């Protein structure tokens, strides 16, 4: 039932846009998205609505039923020329840089184009304290009996 709501809402969003392509039929979009939205269904929707990719992606990123990485990957695959807008939209939606970078890689794009360089490195890096290396073992115990010898063994 939630999937049908997602499909109908997505269809309403896409159909209400003034840039909507006349080639897309209502039943076709509903039929593609009533099943679980997989990569093929997402790619088909993005391919059929090239002028509305950002609107469709914004809606999909708000949905709990769609994997954000899959949605971003398909959007980048269909419209690589809109990479900066797609990445900005994903960041505004609260998607992590790791997911955005992985999506770019999966879409065949250069990850340096989408990654945010920081002076402190990756934001998701572990913050646990560094473990000290073990101490070196004691060498010799002066068991040879001499005190002023080259080798204390």
PDB file of C-alpha atoms in Angstrom:
ATOM      1  CA  UNK A   1       0.000   0.000   0.000  1.00  0.00           C
ATOM      2  CA  UNK A   2       2.840   2.406   0.830  1.00  0.00           C
ATOM      3  CA  UNK A   3       4.430   1.593  -2.521  1.00  0.00           C
ATOM      4  CA  UNK A   4       1.235   2.558  -4.343  1.00  0.00           C
ATOM      5  CA  UNK A   5       1.166   5.866  -2.419  1.00  0.00           C
ATOM      6  CA  UNK A   6       4.790   6.466  -3.436  1.00  0.00           C
ATOM      7  CA  UNK A   7       3.958   5.769  -7.069  1.00  0.00           C
ATOM      8  CA  UNK A   8       0.886   7.970  -7.142  1.00  0.00           C
ATOM      9  CA  UNK A   9       2.662  10.824  -5.361  1.00  0.00           C
ATOM     10  CA  UNK A  10       5.666  10.555  -7.676  1.00  0.00           C
ATOM     11  CA  UNK A  11       3.380  10.509 -10.677  1.00  0.00           C
ATOM     12  CA  UNK A  12       1.528  13.582  -9.415  1.00  0.00           C
ATOM     13  CA  UNK A  13       4.820  15.409  -8.844  1.00  0.00           C
ATOM     14  CA  UNK A  14       6.124  14.585 -12.290  1.00  0.00           C
ATOM     15  CA  UNK A  15       2.850  15.324 -14.057  1.00  0.00           C
ATOM     16  CA  UNK A  16       2.448  18.693 -12.328  1.00  0.00           C
ATOM     17  CA  UNK A  17       5.758  19.972 -13.638  1.00  0.00           C
ATOM     18  CA  UNK A  18       5.497  22.370 -16.564  1.00  0.00           C
ATOM     19  CA  UNK A  19       8.439  20.641 -18.255  1.00  0.00           C
ATOM     20  CA  UNK A  20       6.701  17.251 -18.372  1.00  0.00           C
ATOM     21  CA  UNK A  21       7.281  15.328 -21.578  1.00  0.00           C
ATOM     22  CA  UNK A  22       4.105  14.487 -23.464  1.00  0.00           C
ATOM     23  CA  UNK A  23       5.415  10.995 -24.256  1.00  0.00           C
ATOM     24  CA  UNK A  24       5.020   9.660 -20.717  1.00  0.00           C
ATOM     25  CA  UNK A  25       1.747   7.985 -19.892  1.00  0.00           C
ATOM     26  CA  UNK A  26       0.228   7.963 -16.418  1.00  0.00           C
ATOM     27  CA  UNK A  27      -0.297   4.221 -16.290  1.00  0.00           C
ATOM     28  CA  UNK A  28       3.238   3.502 -17.468  1.00  0.00           C
ATOM     29  CA  UNK A  29       4.859   5.376 -14.567  1.00  0.00           C
ATOM     30  CA  UNK A  30       2.460   3.921 -12.021  1.00  0.00           C
ATOM     31  CA  UNK A  31       3.050   0.426 -13.352  1.00  0.00           C
ATOM     32  CA  UNK A  32       6.845   0.803 -13.199  1.00  0.00           C
ATOM     33  CA  UNK A  33       6.896   2.140  -9.669  1.00  0.00           C
ATOM     34  CA  UNK A  34       4.158   0.073  -8.014  1.00  0.00           C
ATOM     35  CA  UNK A  35       6.561  -2.813  -7.671  1.00  0.00           C
ATOM     36  CA  UNK A  36       9.595  -2.218  -5.515  1.00  0.00           C
ATOM     37  CA  UNK A  37      11.533   0.588  -7.221  1.00  0.00           C
ATOM     38  CA  UNK A  38      14.628  -1.190  -8.554  1.00  0.00           C
ATOM     39  CA  UNK A  39      17.471   0.226 -10.625  1.00  0.00           C
ATOM     40  CA  UNK A  40      15.781  -0.514 -13.951  1.00  0.00           C
ATOM     41  CA  UNK A  41      12.526   1.190 -12.931  1.00  0.00           C
ATOM     42  CA  UNK A  42      14.377   4.236 -11.603  1.00  0.00           C
ATOM     43  CA  UNK A  43      16.511   4.477 -14.719  1.00  0.00           C
ATOM     44  CA  UNK A  44      13.427   4.256 -16.943  1.00  0.00           C
ATOM     45  CA  UNK A  45      11.663   7.033 -15.026  1.00  0.00           C
ATOM     46  CA  UNK A  46      14.740   9.268 -15.159  1.00  0.00           C
ATOM     47  CA  UNK A  47      15.274   8.535 -18.864  1.00  0.00           C
ATOM     48  CA  UNK A  48      11.669   9.404 -19.696  1.00  0.00           C
ATOM     49  CA  UNK A  49      11.728  12.632 -17.683  1.00  0.00           C
ATOM     50  CA  UNK A  50      15.109  14.184 -18.533  1.00  0.00           C
ATOM     51  CA  UNK A  51      13.877  17.703 -17.826  1.00  0.00           C
ATOM     52  CA  UNK A  52      12.492  16.689 -14.433  1.00  0.00           C
ATOM     53  CA  UNK A  53      15.349  14.612 -13.081  1.00  0.00           C
ATOM     54  CA  UNK A  54      15.983  16.953 -10.169  1.00  0.00           C
ATOM     55  CA  UNK A  55      12.317  17.030  -9.133  1.00  0.00           C
ATOM     56  CA  UNK A  56      11.975  13.249  -9.349  1.00  0.00           C
ATOM     57  CA  UNK A  57      15.246  12.722  -7.470  1.00  0.00           C
ATOM     58  CA  UNK A  58      14.224  15.161  -4.733  1.00  0.00           C
ATOM     59  CA  UNK A  59      11.013  13.227  -4.228  1.00  0.00           C
ATOM     60  CA  UNK A  60      12.781   9.847  -4.241  1.00  0.00           C
ATOM     61  CA  UNK A  61      15.376  10.996  -1.703  1.00  0.00           C
ATOM     62  CA  UNK A  62      12.562  11.929   0.697  1.00  0.00           C
ATOM     63  CA  UNK A  63      11.011   8.480   0.394  1.00  0.00           C
ATOM     64  CA  UNK A  64      11.971   5.757   2.859  1.00  0.00           C
ATOM     65  CA  UNK A  65      11.255   3.066   0.286  1.00  0.00           C
ATOM     66  CA  UNK A  66      14.001   4.052  -2.145  1.00  0.00           C
ATOM     67  CA  UNK A  67      17.695   3.440  -1.580  1.00  0.00           C
ATOM     68  CA  UNK A  68      19.324   6.894  -1.913  1.00  0.00           C
ATOM     69  CA  UNK A  69      22.506   5.454  -3.395  1.00  0.00           C
ATOM     70  CA  UNK A  70      20.534   3.656  -6.102  1.00  0.00           C
ATOM     71  CA  UNK A  71      18.468   6.757  -6.913  1.00  0.00           C
ATOM     72  CA  UNK A  72      21.533   9.026  -7.121  1.00  0.00           C
ATOM     73  CA  UNK A  73      23.444   6.472  -9.202  1.00  0.00           C
ATOM     74  CA  UNK A  74      20.633   6.192 -11.737  1.00  0.00           C
ATOM     75  CA  UNK A  75      20.171   9.969 -11.903  1.00  0.00           C
ATOM     76  CA  UNK A  76      23.900  10.446 -12.541  1.00  0.00           C
ATOM     77  CA  UNK A  77      23.884   7.667 -15.153  1.00  0.00           C
ATOM     78  CA  UNK A  78      21.015   9.216 -17.086  1.00  0.00           C
ATOM     79  CA  UNK A  79      22.109  12.858 -16.779  1.00  0.00           C
ATOM     80  CA  UNK A  80      25.871  13.111 -16.208  1.00  0.00           C
ATOM     81  CA  UNK A  81      25.776  16.694 -17.488  1.00  0.00           C
ATOM     82  CA  UNK A  82      23.724  17.649 -14.398  1.00  0.00           C
ATOM     83  CA  UNK A  83      26.237  16.196 -11.960  1.00  0.00           C
ATOM     84  CA  UNK A  84      26.691  19.398  -9.956  1.00  0.00           C
ATOM     85  CA  UNK A  85      22.933  19.946  -9.529  1.00  0.00           C
ATOM     86  CA  UNK A  86      22.343  16.302  -8.579  1.00  0.00           C
ATOM     87  CA  UNK A  87      25.175  16.338  -6.034  1.00  0.00           C
ATOM     88  CA  UNK A  88      23.981  19.627  -4.525  1.00  0.00           C
ATOM     89  CA  UNK A  89      20.434  18.277  -4.240  1.00  0.00           C
ATOM     90  CA  UNK A  90      21.698  15.114  -2.547  1.00  0.00           C
ATOM     91  CA  UNK A  91      23.773  17.104  -0.055  1.00  0.00           C
ATOM     92  CA  UNK A  92      20.794  19.328   0.753  1.00  0.00           C
ATOM     93  CA  UNK A  93      18.759  16.161   1.374  1.00  0.00           C
ATOM     94  CA  UNK A  94      21.325  15.087   3.981  1.00  0.00           C
ATOM     95  CA  UNK A  95      22.946  12.274   1.997  1.00  0.00           C
ATOM     96  CA  UNK A  96      26.488  11.497   3.153  1.00  0.00           C
ATOM     97  CA  UNK A  97      29.499  12.283   0.983  1.00  0.00           C
ATOM     98  CA  UNK A  98      30.422   8.600   1.031  1.00  0.00           C
ATOM     99  CA  UNK A  99      27.122   7.615  -0.619  1.00  0.00           C
ATOM    100  CA  UNK A 100      27.393  10.433  -3.169  1.00  0.00           C
ATOM    101  CA  UNK A 101      30.967   9.486  -4.083  1.00  0.00           C
ATOM    102  CA  UNK A 102      30.071   5.792  -4.347  1.00  0.00           C
ATOM    103  CA  UNK A 103      27.123   6.679  -6.573  1.00  0.00           C
ATOM    104  CA  UNK A 104      29.406   8.673  -8.852  1.00  0.00           C
ATOM    105  CA  UNK A 105      31.785   5.724  -9.119  1.00  0.00           C
ATOM    106  CA  UNK A 106      28.928   3.341  -9.909  1.00  0.00           C
ATOM    107  CA  UNK A 107      27.646   5.768 -12.555  1.00  0.00           C
ATOM    108  CA  UNK A 108      31.084   5.819 -14.194  1.00  0.00           C
ATOM    109  CA  UNK A 109      31.979   9.372 -13.189  1.00  0.00           C
ATOM    110  CA  UNK A 110      35.212  10.709 -11.746  1.00  0.00           C
ATOM    111  CA  UNK A 111      34.729  10.689  -7.951  1.00  0.00           C
ATOM    112  CA  UNK A 112      36.911  13.771  -7.521  1.00  0.00           C
ATOM    113  CA  UNK A 113      34.241  15.780  -9.342  1.00  0.00           C
ATOM    114  CA  UNK A 114      31.663  15.078  -6.629  1.00  0.00           C
ATOM    115  CA  UNK A 115      33.729  14.680  -3.471  1.00  0.00           C
ATOM    116  CA  UNK A 116      34.183  17.507  -1.020  1.00  0.00           C
ATOM    117  CA  UNK A 117      37.816  17.910  -0.102  1.00  0.00           C
ATOM    118  CA  UNK A 118      38.382  18.804   3.521  1.00  0.00           C
ATOM    119  CA  UNK A 119      41.576  19.655   5.331  1.00  0.00           C
ATOM    120  CA  UNK A 120      40.718  17.125   8.018  1.00  0.00           C
ATOM    121  CA  UNK A 121      40.169  14.258   5.589  1.00  0.00           C
ATOM    122  CA  UNK A 122      37.042  12.179   5.281  1.00  0.00           C
ATOM    123  CA  UNK A 123      34.311  13.305   7.655  1.00  0.00           C
ATOM    124  CA  UNK A 124      33.300   9.750   8.512  1.00  0.00           C
ATOM    125  CA  UNK A 125      36.805   8.710   9.598  1.00  0.00           C
ATOM    126  CA  UNK A 126      37.041   6.841  12.885  1.00  0.00           C
ATOM    127  CA  UNK A 127      37.522   9.025  15.929  1.00  0.00           C
ATOM    128  CA  UNK A 128      38.809   6.294  18.256  1.00  0.00           C
ATOM    129  CA  UNK A 129      42.160   6.941  19.926  1.00  0.00           C
ATOM    130  CA  UNK A 130      45.248   5.568  18.248  1.00  0.00           C
ATOM    131  CA  UNK A 131      46.663   2.393  19.746  1.00  0.00           C
ATOM    132  CA  UNK A 132      50.255   2.689  20.949  1.00  0.00           C
ATOM    133  CA  UNK A 133      52.713   0.212  19.438  1.00  0.00           C
ATOM    134  CA  UNK A 134      53.930  -2.538  21.773  1.00  0.00           C
ATOM    135  CA  UNK A 135      57.125  -1.945  23.716  1.00  0.00           C
ATOM    136  CA  UNK A 136      60.301  -3.570  22.479  1.00  0.00           C
ATOM    137  CA  UNK A 137      61.358  -6.741  24.302  1.00  0.00           C
ATOM    138  CA  UNK A 138      64.328  -6.556  26.662  1.00  0.00           C
ATOM    139  CA  UNK A 139      67.563  -7.607  24.976  1.00  0.00           C
ATOM    140  CA  UNK A 140      69.864  -9.661  27.106  1.00  0.00           C
ATOM    141  CA  UNK A 141      69.767 -10.000  30.845  1.00  0.00           C
ATOM    142  CA  UNK A 142      73.467  -9.775  31.629  1.00  0.00           C
ATOM    143  CA  UNK A 143      73.425 -13.508  32.286  1.00  0.00           C
ATOM    144  CA  UNK A 144      77.013 -13.938  31.071  1.00  0.00           C
ATOM    145  CA  UNK A 145      78.402 -12.578  34.293  1.00  0.00           C
ATOM    146  CA  UNK A 146      80.411  -9.671  32.912  1.00  0.00           C
ATOM    147  CA  UNK A 147      79.433  -6.059  33.296  1.00  0.00           C
ATOM    148  CA  UNK A 148      81.764  -4.308  30.886  1.00  0.00           C
ATOM    149  CA  UNK A 149      81.390  -6.617  27.910  1.00  0.00           C
ATOM    150  CA  UNK A 150      80.178  -5.894  24.379  1.00  0.00           C
ATOM    151  CA  UNK A 151      77.311  -8.400  24.605  1.00  0.00           C
ATOM    152  CA  UNK A 152      75.551  -8.721  27.927  1.00  0.00           C
ATOM    153  CA  UNK A 153      74.420 -12.300  27.083  1.00  0.00           C
TER     154      UNK A 153
END
